[in-house]
Short mmCIF file of C-alpha atoms and ligand atoms in Angstrom, two decimals:
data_model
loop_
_atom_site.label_atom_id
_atom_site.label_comp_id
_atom_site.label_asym_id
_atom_site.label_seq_id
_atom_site.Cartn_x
_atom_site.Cartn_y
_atom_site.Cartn_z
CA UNK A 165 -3.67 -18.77 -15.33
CA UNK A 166 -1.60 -18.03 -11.99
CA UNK A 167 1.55 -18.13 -13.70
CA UNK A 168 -0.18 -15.85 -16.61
CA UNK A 169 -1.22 -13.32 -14.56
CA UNK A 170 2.46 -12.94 -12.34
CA UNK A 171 4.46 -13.37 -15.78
CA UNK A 172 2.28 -9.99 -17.23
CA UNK A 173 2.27 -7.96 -14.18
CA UNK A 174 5.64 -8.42 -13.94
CA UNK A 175 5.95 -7.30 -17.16
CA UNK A 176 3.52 -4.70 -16.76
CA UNK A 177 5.61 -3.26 -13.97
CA UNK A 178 9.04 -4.29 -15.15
CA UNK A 179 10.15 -5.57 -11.55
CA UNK A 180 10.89 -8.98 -10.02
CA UNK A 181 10.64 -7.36 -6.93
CA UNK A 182 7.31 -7.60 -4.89
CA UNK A 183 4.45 -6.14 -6.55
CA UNK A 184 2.23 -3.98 -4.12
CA UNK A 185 -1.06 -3.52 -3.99
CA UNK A 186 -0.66 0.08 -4.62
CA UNK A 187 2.46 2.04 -4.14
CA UNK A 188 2.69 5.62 -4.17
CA UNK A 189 4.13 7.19 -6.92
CA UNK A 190 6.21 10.76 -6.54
CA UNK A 191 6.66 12.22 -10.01
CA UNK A 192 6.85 15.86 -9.10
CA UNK A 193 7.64 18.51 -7.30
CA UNK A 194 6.99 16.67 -3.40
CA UNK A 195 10.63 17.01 -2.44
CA UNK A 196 10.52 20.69 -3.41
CA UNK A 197 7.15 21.67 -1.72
CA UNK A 198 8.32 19.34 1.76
CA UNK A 199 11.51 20.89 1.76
CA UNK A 200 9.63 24.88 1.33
CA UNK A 201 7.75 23.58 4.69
CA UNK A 202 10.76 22.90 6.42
CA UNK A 203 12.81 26.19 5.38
CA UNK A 204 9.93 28.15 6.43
CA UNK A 205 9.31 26.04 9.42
CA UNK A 206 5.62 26.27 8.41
CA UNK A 207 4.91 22.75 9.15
CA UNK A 208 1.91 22.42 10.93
CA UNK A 209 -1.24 24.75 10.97
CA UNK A 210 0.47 27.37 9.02
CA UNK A 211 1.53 27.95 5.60
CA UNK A 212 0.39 28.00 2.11
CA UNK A 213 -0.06 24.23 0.90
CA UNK A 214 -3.43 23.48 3.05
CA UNK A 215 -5.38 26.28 1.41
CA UNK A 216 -3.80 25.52 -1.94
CA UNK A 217 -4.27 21.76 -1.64
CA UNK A 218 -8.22 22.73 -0.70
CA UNK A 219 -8.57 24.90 -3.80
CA UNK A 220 -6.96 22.38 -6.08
CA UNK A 221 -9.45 19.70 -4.68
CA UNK A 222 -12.28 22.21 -5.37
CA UNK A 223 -10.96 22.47 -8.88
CA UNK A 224 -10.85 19.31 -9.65
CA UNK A 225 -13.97 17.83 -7.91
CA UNK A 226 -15.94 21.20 -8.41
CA UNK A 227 -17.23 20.97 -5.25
CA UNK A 228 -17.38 24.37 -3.85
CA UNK A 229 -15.67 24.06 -0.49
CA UNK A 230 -13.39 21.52 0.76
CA UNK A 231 -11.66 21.20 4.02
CA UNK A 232 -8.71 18.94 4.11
CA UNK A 233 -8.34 16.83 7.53
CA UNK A 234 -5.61 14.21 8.64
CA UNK A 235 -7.48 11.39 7.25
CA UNK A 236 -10.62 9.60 5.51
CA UNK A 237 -11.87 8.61 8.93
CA UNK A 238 -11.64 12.44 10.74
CA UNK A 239 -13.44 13.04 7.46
CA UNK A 240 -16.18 10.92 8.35
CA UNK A 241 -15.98 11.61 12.24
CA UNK A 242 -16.76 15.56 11.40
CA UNK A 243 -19.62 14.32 8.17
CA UNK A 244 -21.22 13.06 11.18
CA UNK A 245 -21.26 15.34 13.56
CA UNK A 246 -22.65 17.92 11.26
CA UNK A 247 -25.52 15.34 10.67
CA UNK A 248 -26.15 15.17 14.35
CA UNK A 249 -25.04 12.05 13.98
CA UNK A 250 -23.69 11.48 17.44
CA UNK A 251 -24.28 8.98 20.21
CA UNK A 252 -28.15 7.26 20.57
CA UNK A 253 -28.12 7.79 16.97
CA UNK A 254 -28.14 5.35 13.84
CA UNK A 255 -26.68 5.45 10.84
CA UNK A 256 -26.69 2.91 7.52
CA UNK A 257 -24.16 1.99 5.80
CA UNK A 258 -23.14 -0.90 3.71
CA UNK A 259 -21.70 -4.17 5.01
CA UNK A 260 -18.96 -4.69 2.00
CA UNK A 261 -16.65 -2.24 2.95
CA UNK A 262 -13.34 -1.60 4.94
CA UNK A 263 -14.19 -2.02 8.21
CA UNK A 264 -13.01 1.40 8.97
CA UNK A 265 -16.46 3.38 8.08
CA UNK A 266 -18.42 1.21 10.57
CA UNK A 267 -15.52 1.43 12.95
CA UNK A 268 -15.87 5.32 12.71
CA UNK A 269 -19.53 5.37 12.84
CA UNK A 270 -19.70 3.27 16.18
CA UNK A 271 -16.64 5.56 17.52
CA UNK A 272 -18.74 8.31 17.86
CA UNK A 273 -21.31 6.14 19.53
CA UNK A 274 -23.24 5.88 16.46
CA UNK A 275 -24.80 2.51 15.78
CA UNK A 276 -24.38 1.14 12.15
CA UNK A 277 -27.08 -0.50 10.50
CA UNK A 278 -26.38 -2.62 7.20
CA UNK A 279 -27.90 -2.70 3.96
CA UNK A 280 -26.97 -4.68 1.25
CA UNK A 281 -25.23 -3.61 -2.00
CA UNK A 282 -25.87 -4.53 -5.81
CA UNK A 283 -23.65 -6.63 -7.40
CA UNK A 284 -22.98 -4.36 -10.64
CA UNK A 285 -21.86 -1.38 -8.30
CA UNK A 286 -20.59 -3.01 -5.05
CA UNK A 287 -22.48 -0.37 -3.44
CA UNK A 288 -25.71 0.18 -1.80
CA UNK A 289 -28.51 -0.82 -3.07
CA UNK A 290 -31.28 2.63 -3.41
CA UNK A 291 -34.38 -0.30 -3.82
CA UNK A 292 -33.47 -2.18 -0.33
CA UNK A 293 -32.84 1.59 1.30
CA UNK A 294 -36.13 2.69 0.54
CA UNK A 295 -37.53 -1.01 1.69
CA UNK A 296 -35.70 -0.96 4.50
CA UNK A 297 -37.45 2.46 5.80
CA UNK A 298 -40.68 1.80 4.25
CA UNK A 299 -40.65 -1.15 7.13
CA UNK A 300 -38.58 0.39 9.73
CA UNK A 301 -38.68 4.06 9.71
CA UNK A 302 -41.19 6.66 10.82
CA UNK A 303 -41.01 10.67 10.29
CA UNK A 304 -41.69 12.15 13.58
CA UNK A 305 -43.59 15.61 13.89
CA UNK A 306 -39.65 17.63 14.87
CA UNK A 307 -39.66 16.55 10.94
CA UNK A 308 -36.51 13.71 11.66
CA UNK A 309 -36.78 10.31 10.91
CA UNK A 310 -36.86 7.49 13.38
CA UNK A 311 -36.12 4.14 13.42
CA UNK A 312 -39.68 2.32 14.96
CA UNK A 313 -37.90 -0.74 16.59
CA UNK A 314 -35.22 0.95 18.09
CA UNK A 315 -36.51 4.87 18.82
CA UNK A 316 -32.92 6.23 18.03
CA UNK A 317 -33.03 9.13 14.87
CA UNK A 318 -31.54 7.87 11.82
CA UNK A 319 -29.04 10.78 11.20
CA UNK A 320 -27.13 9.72 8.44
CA UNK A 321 -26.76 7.25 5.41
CA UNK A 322 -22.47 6.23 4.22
CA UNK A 323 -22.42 4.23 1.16
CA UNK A 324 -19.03 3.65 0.18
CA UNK A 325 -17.78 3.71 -3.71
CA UNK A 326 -15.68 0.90 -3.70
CA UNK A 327 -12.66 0.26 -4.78
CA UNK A 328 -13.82 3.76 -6.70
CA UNK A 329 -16.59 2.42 -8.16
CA UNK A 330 -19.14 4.99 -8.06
CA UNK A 331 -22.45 3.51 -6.25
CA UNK A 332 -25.86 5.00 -7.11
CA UNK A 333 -25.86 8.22 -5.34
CA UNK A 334 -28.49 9.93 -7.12
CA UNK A 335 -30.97 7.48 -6.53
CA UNK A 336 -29.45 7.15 -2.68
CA UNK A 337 -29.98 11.02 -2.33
CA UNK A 338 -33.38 10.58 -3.68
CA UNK A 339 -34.32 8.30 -0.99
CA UNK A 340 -32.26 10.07 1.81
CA UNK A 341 -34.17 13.16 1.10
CA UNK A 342 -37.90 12.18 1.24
CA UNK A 343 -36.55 10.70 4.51
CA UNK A 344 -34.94 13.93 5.52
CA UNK A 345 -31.14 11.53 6.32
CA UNK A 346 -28.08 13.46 5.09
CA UNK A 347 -26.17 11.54 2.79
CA UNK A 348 -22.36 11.32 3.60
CA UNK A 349 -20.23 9.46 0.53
CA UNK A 350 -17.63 7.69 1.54
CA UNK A 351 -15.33 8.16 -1.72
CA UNK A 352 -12.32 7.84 0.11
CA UNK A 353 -11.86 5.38 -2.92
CA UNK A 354 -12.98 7.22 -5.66
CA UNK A 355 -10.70 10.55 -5.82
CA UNK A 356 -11.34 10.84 -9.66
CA UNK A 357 -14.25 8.80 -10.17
CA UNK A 358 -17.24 10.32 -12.37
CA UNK A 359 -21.04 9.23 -11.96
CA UNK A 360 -23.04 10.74 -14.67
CA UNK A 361 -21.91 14.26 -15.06
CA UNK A 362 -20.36 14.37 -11.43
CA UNK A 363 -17.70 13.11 -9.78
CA UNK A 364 -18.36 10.55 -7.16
CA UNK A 365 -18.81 12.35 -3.52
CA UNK A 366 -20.19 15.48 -5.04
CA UNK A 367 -24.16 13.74 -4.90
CA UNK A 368 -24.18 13.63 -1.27
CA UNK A 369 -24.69 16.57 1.34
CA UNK A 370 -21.56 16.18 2.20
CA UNK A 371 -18.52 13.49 0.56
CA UNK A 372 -15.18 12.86 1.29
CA UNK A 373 -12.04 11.01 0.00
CA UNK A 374 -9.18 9.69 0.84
CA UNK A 375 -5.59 10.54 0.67
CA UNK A 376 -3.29 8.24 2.54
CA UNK A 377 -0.02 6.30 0.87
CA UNK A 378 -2.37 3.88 -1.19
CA UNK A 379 -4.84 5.31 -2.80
CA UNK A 380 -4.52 7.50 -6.34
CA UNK A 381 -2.93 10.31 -4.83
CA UNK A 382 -1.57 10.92 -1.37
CA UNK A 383 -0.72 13.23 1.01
CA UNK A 384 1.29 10.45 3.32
CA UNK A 385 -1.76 10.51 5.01
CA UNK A 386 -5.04 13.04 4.97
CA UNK A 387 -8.83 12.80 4.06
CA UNK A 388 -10.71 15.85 2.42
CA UNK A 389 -14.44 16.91 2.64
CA UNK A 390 -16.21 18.60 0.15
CA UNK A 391 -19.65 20.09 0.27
CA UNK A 392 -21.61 22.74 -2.03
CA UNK A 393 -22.99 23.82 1.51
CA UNK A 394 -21.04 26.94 3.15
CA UNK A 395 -22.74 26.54 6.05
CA UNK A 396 -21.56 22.94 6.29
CA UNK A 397 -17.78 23.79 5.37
CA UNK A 398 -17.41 26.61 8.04
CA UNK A 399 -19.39 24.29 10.83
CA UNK A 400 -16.54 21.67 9.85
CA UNK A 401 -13.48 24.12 10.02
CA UNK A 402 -14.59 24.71 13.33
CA UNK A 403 -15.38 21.35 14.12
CA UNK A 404 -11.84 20.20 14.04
CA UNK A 405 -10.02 22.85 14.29
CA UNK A 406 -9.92 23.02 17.90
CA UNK A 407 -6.66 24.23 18.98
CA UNK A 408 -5.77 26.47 15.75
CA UNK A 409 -9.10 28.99 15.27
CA UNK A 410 -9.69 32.05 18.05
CA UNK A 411 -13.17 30.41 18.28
CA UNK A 412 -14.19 30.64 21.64
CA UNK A 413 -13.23 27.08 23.48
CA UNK A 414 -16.27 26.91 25.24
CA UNK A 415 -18.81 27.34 23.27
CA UNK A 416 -20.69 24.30 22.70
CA UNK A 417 -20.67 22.35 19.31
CA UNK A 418 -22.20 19.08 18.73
CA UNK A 419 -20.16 16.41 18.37
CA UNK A 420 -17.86 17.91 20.79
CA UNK A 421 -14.59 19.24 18.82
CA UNK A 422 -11.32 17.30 16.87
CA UNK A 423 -8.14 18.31 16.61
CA UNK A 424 -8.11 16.69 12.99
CA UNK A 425 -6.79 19.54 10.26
CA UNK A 426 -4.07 18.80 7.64
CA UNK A 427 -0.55 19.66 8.08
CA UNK A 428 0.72 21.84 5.81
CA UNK A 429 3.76 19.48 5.24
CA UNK A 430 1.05 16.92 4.29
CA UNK A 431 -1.12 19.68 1.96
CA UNK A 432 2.86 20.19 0.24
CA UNK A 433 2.84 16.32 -0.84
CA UNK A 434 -0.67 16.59 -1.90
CA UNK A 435 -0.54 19.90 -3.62
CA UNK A 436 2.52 18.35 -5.85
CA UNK A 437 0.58 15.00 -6.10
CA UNK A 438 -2.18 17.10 -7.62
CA UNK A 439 -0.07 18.72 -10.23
CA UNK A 440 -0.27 15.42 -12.33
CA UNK A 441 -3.78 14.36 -11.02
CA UNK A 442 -4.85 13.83 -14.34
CA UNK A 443 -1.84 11.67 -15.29
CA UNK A 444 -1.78 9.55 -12.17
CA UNK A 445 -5.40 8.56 -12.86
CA UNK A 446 -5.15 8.17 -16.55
CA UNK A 447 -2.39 5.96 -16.25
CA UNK A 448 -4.78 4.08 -13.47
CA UNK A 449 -7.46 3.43 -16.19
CA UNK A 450 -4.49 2.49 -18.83
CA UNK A 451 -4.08 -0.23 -16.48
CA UNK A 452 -7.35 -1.52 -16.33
CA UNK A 453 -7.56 -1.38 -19.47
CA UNK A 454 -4.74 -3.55 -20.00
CA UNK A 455 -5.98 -5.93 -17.72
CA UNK A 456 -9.53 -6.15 -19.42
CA UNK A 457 -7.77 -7.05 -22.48
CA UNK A 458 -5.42 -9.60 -20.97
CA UNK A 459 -8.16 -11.58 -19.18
CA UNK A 460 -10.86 -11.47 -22.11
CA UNK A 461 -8.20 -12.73 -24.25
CA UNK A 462 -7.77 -16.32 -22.00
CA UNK A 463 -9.90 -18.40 -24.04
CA UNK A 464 -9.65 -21.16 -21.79
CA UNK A 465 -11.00 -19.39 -18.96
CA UNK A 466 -13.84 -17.68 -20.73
CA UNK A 467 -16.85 -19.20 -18.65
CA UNK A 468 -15.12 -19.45 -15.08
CA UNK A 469 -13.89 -15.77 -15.17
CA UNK A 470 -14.67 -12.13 -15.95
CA UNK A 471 -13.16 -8.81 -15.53
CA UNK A 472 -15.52 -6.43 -13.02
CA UNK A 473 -16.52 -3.26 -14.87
CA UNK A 474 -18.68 -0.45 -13.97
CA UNK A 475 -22.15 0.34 -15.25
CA UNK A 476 -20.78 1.95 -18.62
CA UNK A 477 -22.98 4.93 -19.65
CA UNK A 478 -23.15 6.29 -16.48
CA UNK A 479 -19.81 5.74 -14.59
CA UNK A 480 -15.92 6.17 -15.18
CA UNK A 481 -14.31 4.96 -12.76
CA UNK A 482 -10.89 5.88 -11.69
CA UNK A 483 -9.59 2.46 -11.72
CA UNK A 484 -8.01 2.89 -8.27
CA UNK A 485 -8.39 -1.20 -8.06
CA UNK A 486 -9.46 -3.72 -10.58
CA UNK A 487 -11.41 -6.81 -10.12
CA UNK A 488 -11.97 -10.23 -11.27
CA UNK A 489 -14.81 -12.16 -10.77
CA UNK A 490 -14.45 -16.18 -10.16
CA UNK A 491 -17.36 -18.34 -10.54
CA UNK A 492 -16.17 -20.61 -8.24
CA UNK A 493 -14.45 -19.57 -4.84
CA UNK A 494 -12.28 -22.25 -4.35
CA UNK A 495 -10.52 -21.38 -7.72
CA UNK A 496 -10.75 -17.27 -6.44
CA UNK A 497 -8.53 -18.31 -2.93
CA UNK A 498 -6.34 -20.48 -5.04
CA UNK A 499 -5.67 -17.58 -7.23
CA UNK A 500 -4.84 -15.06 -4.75
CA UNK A 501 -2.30 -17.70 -2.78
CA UNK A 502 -0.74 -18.57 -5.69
CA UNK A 503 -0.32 -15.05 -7.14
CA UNK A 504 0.79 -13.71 -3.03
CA UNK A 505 2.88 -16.58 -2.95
CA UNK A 506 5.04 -14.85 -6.13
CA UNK A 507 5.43 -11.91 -4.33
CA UNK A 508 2.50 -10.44 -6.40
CA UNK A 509 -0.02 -9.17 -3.65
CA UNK A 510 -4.02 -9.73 -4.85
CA UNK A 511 -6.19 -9.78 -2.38
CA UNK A 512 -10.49 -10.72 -1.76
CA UNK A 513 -12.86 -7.66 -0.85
CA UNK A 514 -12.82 -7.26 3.31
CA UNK A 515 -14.87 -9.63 5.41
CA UNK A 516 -18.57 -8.24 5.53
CA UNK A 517 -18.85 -5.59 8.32
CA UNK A 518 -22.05 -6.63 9.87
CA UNK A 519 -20.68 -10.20 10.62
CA UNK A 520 -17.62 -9.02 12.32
CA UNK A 521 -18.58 -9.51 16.13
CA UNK A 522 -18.55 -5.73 17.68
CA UNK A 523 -21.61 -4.97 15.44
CA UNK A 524 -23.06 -8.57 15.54
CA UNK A 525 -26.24 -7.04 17.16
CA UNK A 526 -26.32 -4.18 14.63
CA UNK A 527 -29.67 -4.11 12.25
CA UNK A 528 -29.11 -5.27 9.01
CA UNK A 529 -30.79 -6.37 5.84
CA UNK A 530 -30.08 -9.74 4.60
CA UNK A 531 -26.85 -9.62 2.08
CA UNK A 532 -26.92 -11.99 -0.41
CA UNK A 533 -24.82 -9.44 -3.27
CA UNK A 534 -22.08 -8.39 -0.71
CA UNK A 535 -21.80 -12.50 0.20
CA UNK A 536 -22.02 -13.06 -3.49
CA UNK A 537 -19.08 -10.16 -4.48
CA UNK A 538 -17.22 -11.39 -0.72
CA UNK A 539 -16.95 -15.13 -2.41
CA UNK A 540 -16.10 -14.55 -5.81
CA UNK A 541 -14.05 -11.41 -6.46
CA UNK A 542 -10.16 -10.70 -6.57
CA UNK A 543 -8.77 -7.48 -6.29
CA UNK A 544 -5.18 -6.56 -9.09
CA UNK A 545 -2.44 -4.80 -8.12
CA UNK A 546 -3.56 -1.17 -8.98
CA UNK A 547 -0.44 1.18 -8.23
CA UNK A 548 0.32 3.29 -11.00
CA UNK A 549 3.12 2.59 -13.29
CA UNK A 550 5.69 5.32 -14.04
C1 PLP B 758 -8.38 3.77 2.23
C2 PLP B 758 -9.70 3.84 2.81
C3 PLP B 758 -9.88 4.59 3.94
C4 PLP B 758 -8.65 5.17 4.58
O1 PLP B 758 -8.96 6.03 5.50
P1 PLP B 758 -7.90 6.75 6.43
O2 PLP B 758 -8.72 7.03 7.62
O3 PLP B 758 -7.48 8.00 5.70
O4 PLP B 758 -6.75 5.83 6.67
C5 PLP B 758 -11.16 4.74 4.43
N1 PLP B 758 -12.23 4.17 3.83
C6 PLP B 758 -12.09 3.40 2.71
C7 PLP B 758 -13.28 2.80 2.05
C8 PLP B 758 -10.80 3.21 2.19
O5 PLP B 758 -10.60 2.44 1.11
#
């Protein structure tokens, strides 16, 4: 089945070389647009790809504003300073994830607090939310929610859509709001990604996604936030725009201010990227496709293997990554040494965030489905083919 697998990705992406992960794939006009940049030496702050990249992320994820930053994790440093969600504060998020959104959160002198994900979304789980502040939380007269063990305000809640799954958001914001806890998405995964009528990132106050070299489509590197909230997008512009807007420099603003905006050389990569945005993830779902038909077609490993897909009626996924799910996990390591060993990188999902030893006094629920999906899944190569 090791052997299977590297013989029809191989052929899948005609190569003998090694197979990435992802790789980026430039199909358009990015040469063009970079080189534009450079002849009009409009290469940082000014210029016409950053305002063009933002309306052709608005376009496509109908969000109404979007403000395109130098990556996912700015993103998610200015989500949570609009939330107030600053030091003394909490915030929960989901301990299957890339470390980087707990990372972020603590950063900013936020402290993380974990709660466990459902196995058929690898996202958080809206039933152990609301448990979790049925036991822990109180709302306080200011109308804010507390946590009662700790006294620190819950600001904000980050469930991740991973691997561009889309998570339950609806229910999440459901939740979120009778607790009065702005929901930031992380879909730095799921550029693409619908939930229900709605792209994934577009259910939360405020969402972002992702744009460096491996995900769907890139800008080298970059993050975006979108929000339906005006308020919200200008408070962000300012937030890190700090050395580019005549905003007076003293003027308080919580979360203090980042120096985090897109390049326009970076919005030209993205803005050609774009141009085949449809394409890129079309061929991404071909793919998984593909790979759903390979593996259900290995009789002999019908029982000890199955092919991860999302909740059908109510999610298409991108198909950024695809997974398989091993019943056992001795067989799931041997797969991914074998398959790395032929130059064909798989990988397993991240070790869980709230056992990683900077937040190994963080609050978290138990986690017996991000264990579960840490143990038994394998991640494909993912990159489109051209
Ligand atoms: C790729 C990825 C990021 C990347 O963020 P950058 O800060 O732009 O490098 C963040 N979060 C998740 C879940 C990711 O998969």
């Amino acid at each position: 089945m090791h052997s299977k697998t590297v013989r029809y990705i191989r052929n899948l992406y005609k190569s003998n070389g090694t197979i990435h992960l992802h790789a980026p794939r430039f199909i358009g006009n990015e040469q063009k647009y970079m080189g534009n940049c450079i002849e009009t030496a409009e290469v940082s702050a000014e210029g016409e790809y950053v305002p063009r990249f933002e309306a052709m992320v608005c376009d496509y994820s109908k969000a109404a504003h979007a403000v395109a930053l130098n990556s996912a994790e700015s993103a998610l440093r200015v989500a949570l300073a609009l939330a107030g969600g600053w030091a003394g504060t909490e915030v929960l998020t989901q301990p299957l994830a890339y470390a980087g959104t707990a990372n972020t959160i603590s950063s900013v002198g936020a402290v993380p607090i974990f709660i466990d994900v459902e196995r058929d979304t690898m996202g958080m789980d809206p039933s152990r939310l609301k448990e979790f502040l049925a036991y822990n939380a109180e709302m306080r007269d200011d109308g804010l929610c507390y946590n009662r063990n700790t006294q620190r305000r819950i600001a904000a809640c980050v469930p991740v859509h991973t691997l561009g799954y889309p998570c339950r958001v609806d229910a999440l914001k459901e939740v979120c709001d009778e607790h009065n806890i702005m929901l930031i998405e992380d879909a730095s995964d799921a550029f693409g990604s619908l939930y229900r009528d709605k792209m994934a990132g577009r259910y939360g106050h405020v969402g972002f996604y992702a744009f460096e070299g491996h995900k769907s489509i890139t800008c080298g590197d970059g993050g975006v936030l979108v929000t339906d909230d005006a308020e919200l997008a200008e408070k962000a512009r300012l937030l890190s725009d700090a050395t580019r807007l005549s905003h007076p420099l003293d003027a308080p603003l919580e979360g203090g201010r980042l120096s985090c905006r897109m390049s326009n050389l970076n919005a030209a990569v993205g803005c050609a990227q774009m141009e085949h945005v449809q394409t890129l993830v079309e061929r991404q779902r071909d793919l998984a496709r593909r790979y759903k038909e390979f593996y259900e077609a290995m009789e002999d490993w019908e029982d000890e293997l199955a092919f991860y897909t999302a909740k059908k009626k109510v999610c298409q996924p991108n198909c950024w990554l695809s997974a398989l799910i091993f019943e056992e996990t001795e067989e799931r390591d041997a797969f991914v040494a074998a398959t790395n060993a032929q130059n064909v990188q798989t990988r397993t999902l991240w070790p869980l965030a709230n056992e990683l030893p900077q937040f190994a006094q963080c609050q978290s629920t138990d986690v017996p489905n991000a264990r579960w999906l840490q143990q038994h899944i394998a991640i494909l190569p993912g990159g489109v083919r051209v």
